[in-house]
Short mmCIF file of C-alpha atoms in Angstrom, two decimals:
data_model
loop_
_atom_site.label_atom_id
_atom_site.label_comp_id
_atom_site.label_asym_id
_atom_site.label_seq_id
_atom_site.Cartn_x
_atom_site.Cartn_y
_atom_site.Cartn_z
CA MET Z 592 -63.84 -44.33 -18.78
CA ALA Z 593 -61.74 -41.12 -18.27
CA ARG Z 594 -62.16 -39.11 -21.32
CA LYS Z 595 -58.68 -38.81 -23.34
CA ILE Z 596 -57.00 -35.13 -23.15
CA SER Z 597 -55.82 -34.25 -26.77
CA LYS Z 598 -52.05 -33.16 -26.60
CA ARG Z 599 -52.77 -29.92 -27.66
CA LEU Z 600 -54.99 -29.48 -24.70
CA GLN Z 601 -52.38 -30.47 -22.86
CA GLU Z 602 -49.72 -28.11 -23.81
CA LEU Z 603 -52.90 -25.47 -23.57
CA LYS Z 604 -53.16 -26.49 -19.91
CA LYS Z 605 -49.30 -25.69 -19.33
CA LYS Z 606 -49.98 -21.84 -20.40
CA VAL Z 607 -52.86 -21.84 -17.53
CA GLU Z 608 -51.67 -21.16 -13.73
CA GLU Z 609 -53.85 -22.25 -10.99
CA ARG Z 610 -55.85 -19.03 -9.61
CA ALA Z 611 -57.75 -16.14 -10.22
CA TYR Z 612 -56.71 -13.99 -13.34
CA GLU Z 613 -57.80 -10.25 -13.49
CA PRO Z 614 -60.62 -10.05 -16.09
CA THR Z 615 -58.23 -8.73 -18.92
CA GLU Z 616 -55.54 -10.91 -18.62
CA ALA Z 617 -58.24 -13.77 -18.54
CA LEU Z 618 -59.28 -13.14 -21.58
CA LYS Z 619 -56.01 -12.49 -23.13
CA LEU Z 620 -55.12 -15.71 -22.29
CA LEU Z 621 -58.31 -16.81 -23.60
CA LYS Z 622 -57.67 -15.89 -27.08
CA GLU Z 623 -54.12 -17.46 -27.01
CA THR Z 624 -55.57 -20.51 -25.87
CA ALA Z 625 -58.30 -21.21 -28.87
CA THR Z 626 -55.96 -23.02 -31.57
CA ALA Z 627 -58.88 -25.43 -32.82
CA LYS Z 628 -59.30 -25.45 -36.51
CA PHE Z 629 -62.26 -24.14 -36.44
CA PRO Z 630 -64.03 -20.48 -35.31
CA GLU Z 631 -64.24 -20.96 -30.95
CA SER Z 632 -66.42 -19.68 -29.26
CA ALA Z 633 -65.92 -17.48 -25.58
CA GLU Z 634 -67.73 -19.33 -22.73
CA ALA Z 635 -68.21 -18.33 -18.98
CA HIS Z 636 -69.38 -21.33 -16.61
CA ILE Z 637 -70.65 -19.38 -13.65
CA ARG Z 638 -70.88 -21.31 -10.00
CA LEU Z 639 -73.79 -19.85 -7.95
CA GLY Z 640 -74.34 -20.44 -4.27
CA ILE Z 641 -78.10 -21.75 -4.85
CA ASP Z 642 -79.80 -24.71 -5.16
CA PRO Z 643 -82.64 -24.63 -7.91
CA LYS Z 644 -84.80 -26.96 -6.85
CA TYR Z 645 -86.33 -24.85 -5.03
CA THR Z 646 -88.50 -22.31 -6.61
CA ASP Z 647 -86.90 -19.15 -4.65
CA GLN Z 648 -83.34 -20.11 -5.61
CA GLN Z 649 -83.67 -20.83 -9.69
CA LEU Z 650 -82.19 -18.46 -12.21
CA ARG Z 651 -83.46 -17.88 -15.49
CA THR Z 652 -83.66 -14.53 -17.57
CA THR Z 653 -81.94 -13.37 -20.63
CA VAL Z 654 -79.24 -11.18 -21.96
CA SER Z 655 -78.81 -8.25 -24.40
CA LEU Z 656 -74.67 -8.89 -24.85
CA PRO Z 657 -73.40 -5.17 -26.24
CA LYS Z 658 -71.05 -6.39 -29.12
CA GLY Z 659 -73.05 -9.43 -30.27
CA THR Z 660 -72.60 -13.21 -29.86
CA GLY Z 661 -70.99 -13.56 -33.32
CA GLN Z 662 -73.79 -16.14 -34.49
CA THR Z 663 -76.24 -15.94 -37.21
CA VAL Z 664 -79.46 -17.14 -35.06
CA ARG Z 665 -82.83 -18.54 -37.12
CA VAL Z 666 -85.17 -17.30 -35.62
CA ALA Z 667 -88.64 -19.11 -35.65
CA VAL Z 668 -92.33 -18.12 -35.29
CA ILE Z 669 -95.63 -19.45 -34.51
CA ALA Z 670 -98.38 -17.24 -34.73
CA GLN Z 671 -101.27 -16.49 -36.52
CA GLY Z 672 -103.52 -13.57 -38.43
CA GLU Z 673 -101.81 -10.62 -38.75
CA LYS Z 674 -99.13 -11.56 -36.24
CA VAL Z 675 -97.69 -13.58 -39.49
CA GLN Z 676 -97.08 -11.18 -42.19
CA GLU Z 677 -95.67 -9.06 -38.69
CA ALA Z 678 -93.16 -11.83 -38.32
CA ASN Z 679 -92.06 -12.16 -41.76
CA ALA Z 680 -91.57 -8.85 -41.67
CA ALA Z 681 -89.29 -8.19 -38.85
CA GLY Z 682 -86.90 -10.86 -40.43
CA ALA Z 683 -87.96 -14.11 -38.78
CA ASP Z 684 -86.00 -17.09 -40.98
CA VAL Z 685 -89.72 -19.75 -40.24
CA VAL Z 686 -92.98 -18.97 -40.06
CA GLY Z 687 -95.89 -20.42 -39.06
CA SER Z 688 -99.37 -21.44 -37.33
CA GLU Z 689 -100.32 -25.10 -36.59
CA ASP Z 690 -98.45 -26.14 -39.76
CA LEU Z 691 -94.98 -24.83 -38.21
CA ILE Z 692 -96.23 -27.13 -35.40
CA ASN Z 693 -97.04 -30.31 -37.00
CA GLU Z 694 -93.37 -29.73 -39.13
CA ILE Z 695 -91.74 -29.20 -35.25
CA GLN Z 696 -93.74 -32.68 -34.30
CA GLN Z 697 -92.19 -34.42 -37.80
CA GLY Z 698 -88.59 -33.59 -36.07
CA ASN Z 699 -88.53 -30.47 -38.55
CA MET Z 700 -86.39 -28.48 -36.36
CA ASP Z 701 -84.61 -25.65 -38.47
CA PHE Z 702 -83.98 -22.88 -36.11
CA ASP Z 703 -81.70 -21.69 -32.63
CA LYS Z 704 -84.85 -19.70 -31.12
CA LEU Z 705 -88.60 -20.60 -31.12
CA ILE Z 706 -91.00 -17.47 -30.40
CA ALA Z 707 -94.84 -17.58 -29.82
CA THR Z 708 -97.52 -15.42 -29.10
CA PRO Z 709 -98.87 -16.48 -25.98
CA ASP Z 710 -102.67 -17.18 -27.98
CA MET Z 711 -100.76 -19.69 -29.71
CA MET Z 712 -99.65 -21.33 -26.63
CA PRO Z 713 -102.20 -23.57 -25.47
CA LYS Z 714 -101.30 -25.63 -28.98
CA VAL Z 715 -97.34 -25.30 -28.50
CA ALA Z 716 -97.76 -26.75 -25.09
CA LYS Z 717 -97.89 -30.74 -26.46
CA LEU Z 718 -94.85 -29.99 -28.42
CA GLY Z 719 -93.03 -29.36 -24.71
CA ARG Z 720 -91.94 -32.86 -24.66
CA LEU Z 721 -89.31 -32.52 -28.26
CA LEU Z 722 -88.93 -28.70 -27.31
CA GLY Z 723 -87.86 -28.91 -23.76
CA PRO Z 724 -84.46 -30.77 -23.55
CA ARG Z 725 -83.38 -28.29 -26.63
CA GLY Z 726 -83.65 -25.76 -24.53
CA LEU Z 727 -86.11 -24.11 -27.49
CA MET Z 728 -89.94 -24.00 -25.56
CA PRO Z 729 -90.78 -20.57 -25.41
CA SER Z 730 -91.57 -18.90 -22.20
CA PRO Z 731 -92.46 -15.63 -21.06
CA LYS Z 732 -89.45 -15.27 -18.79
CA GLY Z 733 -86.91 -15.89 -21.86
CA GLY Z 734 -88.82 -13.45 -23.55
CA THR Z 735 -90.02 -16.23 -25.95
CA VAL Z 736 -93.69 -15.59 -25.27
CA THR Z 737 -95.00 -12.27 -26.70
CA PHE Z 738 -97.06 -10.17 -29.04
CA ASP Z 739 -94.08 -7.94 -29.94
CA LEU Z 740 -92.61 -9.98 -32.15
CA GLU Z 741 -90.54 -7.36 -33.87
CA GLN Z 742 -88.80 -6.28 -30.13
CA ALA Z 743 -88.17 -10.01 -29.87
CA ILE Z 744 -87.09 -11.00 -33.19
CA ALA Z 745 -84.47 -7.81 -33.57
CA GLU Z 746 -83.14 -8.87 -30.37
CA PHE Z 747 -82.49 -12.50 -30.49
CA LYS Z 748 -80.82 -11.52 -34.02
CA GLY Z 749 -78.65 -8.87 -32.35
CA GLY Z 750 -76.95 -10.69 -29.16
CA LYS Z 751 -79.66 -11.49 -26.51
CA LEU Z 752 -79.03 -14.86 -24.96
CA GLU Z 753 -81.87 -17.02 -22.66
CA PHE Z 754 -80.11 -18.53 -19.93
CA ARG Z 755 -81.00 -20.66 -16.81
CA ALA Z 756 -78.97 -22.19 -13.85
CA ASP Z 757 -78.50 -25.84 -14.11
CA ARG Z 758 -79.87 -28.65 -10.98
CA THR Z 759 -76.24 -27.75 -9.61
CA GLY Z 760 -76.62 -23.92 -9.65
CA ILE Z 761 -74.40 -23.69 -12.86
CA VAL Z 762 -74.62 -21.29 -15.87
CA HIS Z 763 -73.32 -22.45 -18.81
CA ILE Z 764 -73.47 -19.54 -21.87
CA LEU Z 765 -71.15 -18.33 -24.81
CA PHE Z 766 -70.21 -14.52 -24.45
CA GLY Z 767 -68.97 -13.56 -28.59
CA LYS Z 768 -66.68 -15.55 -30.31
CA ALA Z 769 -62.77 -16.06 -29.30
CA SER Z 770 -61.66 -13.94 -32.34
CA PHE Z 771 -63.46 -10.79 -30.68
CA SER Z 772 -61.23 -8.04 -29.24
CA GLU Z 773 -60.11 -8.21 -25.58
CA GLU Z 774 -62.70 -4.94 -25.42
CA ASP Z 775 -65.45 -6.84 -26.52
CA LEU Z 776 -65.06 -9.54 -24.77
CA LEU Z 777 -64.73 -7.82 -21.68
CA THR Z 778 -67.88 -5.18 -22.67
CA ASN Z 779 -70.01 -9.11 -23.00
CA LEU Z 780 -68.43 -10.63 -20.33
CA LYS Z 781 -69.38 -7.45 -17.68
CA ALA Z 782 -73.14 -7.17 -19.23
CA LEU Z 783 -73.30 -10.89 -18.53
CA GLN Z 784 -72.21 -10.60 -14.62
CA GLU Z 785 -74.51 -7.36 -14.16
CA CYS Z 786 -77.71 -9.26 -15.37
CA VAL Z 787 -77.13 -12.13 -13.17
CA ASP Z 788 -76.55 -10.14 -9.80
CA ARG Z 789 -79.79 -8.10 -11.46
CA ASN Z 790 -81.65 -11.26 -11.01
CA ARG Z 791 -80.19 -12.83 -7.90
CA PRO Z 792 -82.69 -15.39 -6.81
CA SER Z 793 -85.08 -13.85 -3.60
CA GLY Z 794 -84.22 -16.93 -1.74
CA ALA Z 795 -79.65 -17.30 -2.77
CA LYS Z 796 -78.72 -17.15 1.05
CA GLY Z 797 -75.11 -16.36 1.50
CA ARG Z 798 -72.16 -16.09 -0.72
CA TYR Z 799 -73.99 -15.58 -4.32
CA TRP Z 800 -70.90 -15.76 -6.72
CA ARG Z 801 -68.93 -19.03 -5.88
CA SER Z 802 -66.43 -19.17 -8.80
CA VAL Z 803 -65.96 -18.32 -12.77
CA TYR Z 804 -64.51 -19.99 -15.45
CA ILE Z 805 -63.81 -19.08 -18.72
CA SER Z 806 -62.33 -20.71 -21.83
CA ALA Z 807 -62.41 -20.90 -25.81
CA THR Z 808 -65.10 -23.68 -26.49
CA MET Z 809 -61.98 -26.52 -27.50
CA GLY Z 810 -59.93 -24.61 -24.86
CA PRO Z 811 -58.39 -24.66 -21.22
CA SER Z 812 -60.54 -23.56 -18.49
CA ILE Z 813 -59.42 -20.09 -16.86
CA GLU Z 814 -60.72 -18.83 -13.64
CA VAL Z 815 -61.58 -15.37 -13.62
CA ASP Z 816 -61.67 -12.97 -9.89
CA ILE Z 817 -65.08 -12.48 -9.67
CA ASN Z 818 -64.49 -9.56 -7.30
CA ALA Z 819 -62.15 -7.57 -9.86
CA LEU Z 820 -64.97 -8.49 -12.67
CA ARG Z 821 -67.73 -6.49 -10.27
CA ASP Z 822 -65.45 -3.76 -9.32
CA MET Z 823 -64.99 -2.47 -13.20
CA LYS Z 824 -66.39 0.26 -14.74
CA VAL Z 825 -66.94 -1.02 -18.58
CA ALA Z 826 -68.34 1.14 -21.55
CA ASP Z 827 -71.70 -0.19 -23.33
CA ALA Z 828 -71.81 -2.96 -20.69
CA ALA Z 829 -75.03 -1.60 -19.44
#
């Protein structure tokens, strides 16, 4: 059954032309179409020329958004020994060892990001079925399996995001709040574009970037001219 489109969204869609917008123009339109009754996020949906069923065409990495995410990130850490105290001192919201593993098994997951020290991963492995579908399973590629807890906690609380291409080769990721200035949103979007380019899978053949659309959480999709974005020089986007 087709999803009913609200009158609000129907009206907003009329503002969006079927063309690729220059990045700053697209971001201005995103802000104009963020009219929901709650603070909306700014989302990017990037279609890449990859087939993730092949291991050399998979994309999974992290990006540090220079202007932050605008969200409060609750970080949990599974560690043991002196690393428990280190995690607490670094500002983790939830810290534990096997006790935390047991809590998670019982369905208590009051966190947005889970970090584990490498020595705890054999025990964390049994949480795969619970954490995997939620995108919370710690992984070295995602920067969430590490002994450097202080740095990892600071980065994820400060605007570092883990992302991956789904099985159709599309990356879905937020890059700030719709309430951010156009300049800050552009800085974050540019950092995301550079990260995707930097981590191009070795098996990606032909045209890598197929399309980029941005939107507010409850707003219409706006196509961005990817070549214009890649050619832009933005301060603080490194």
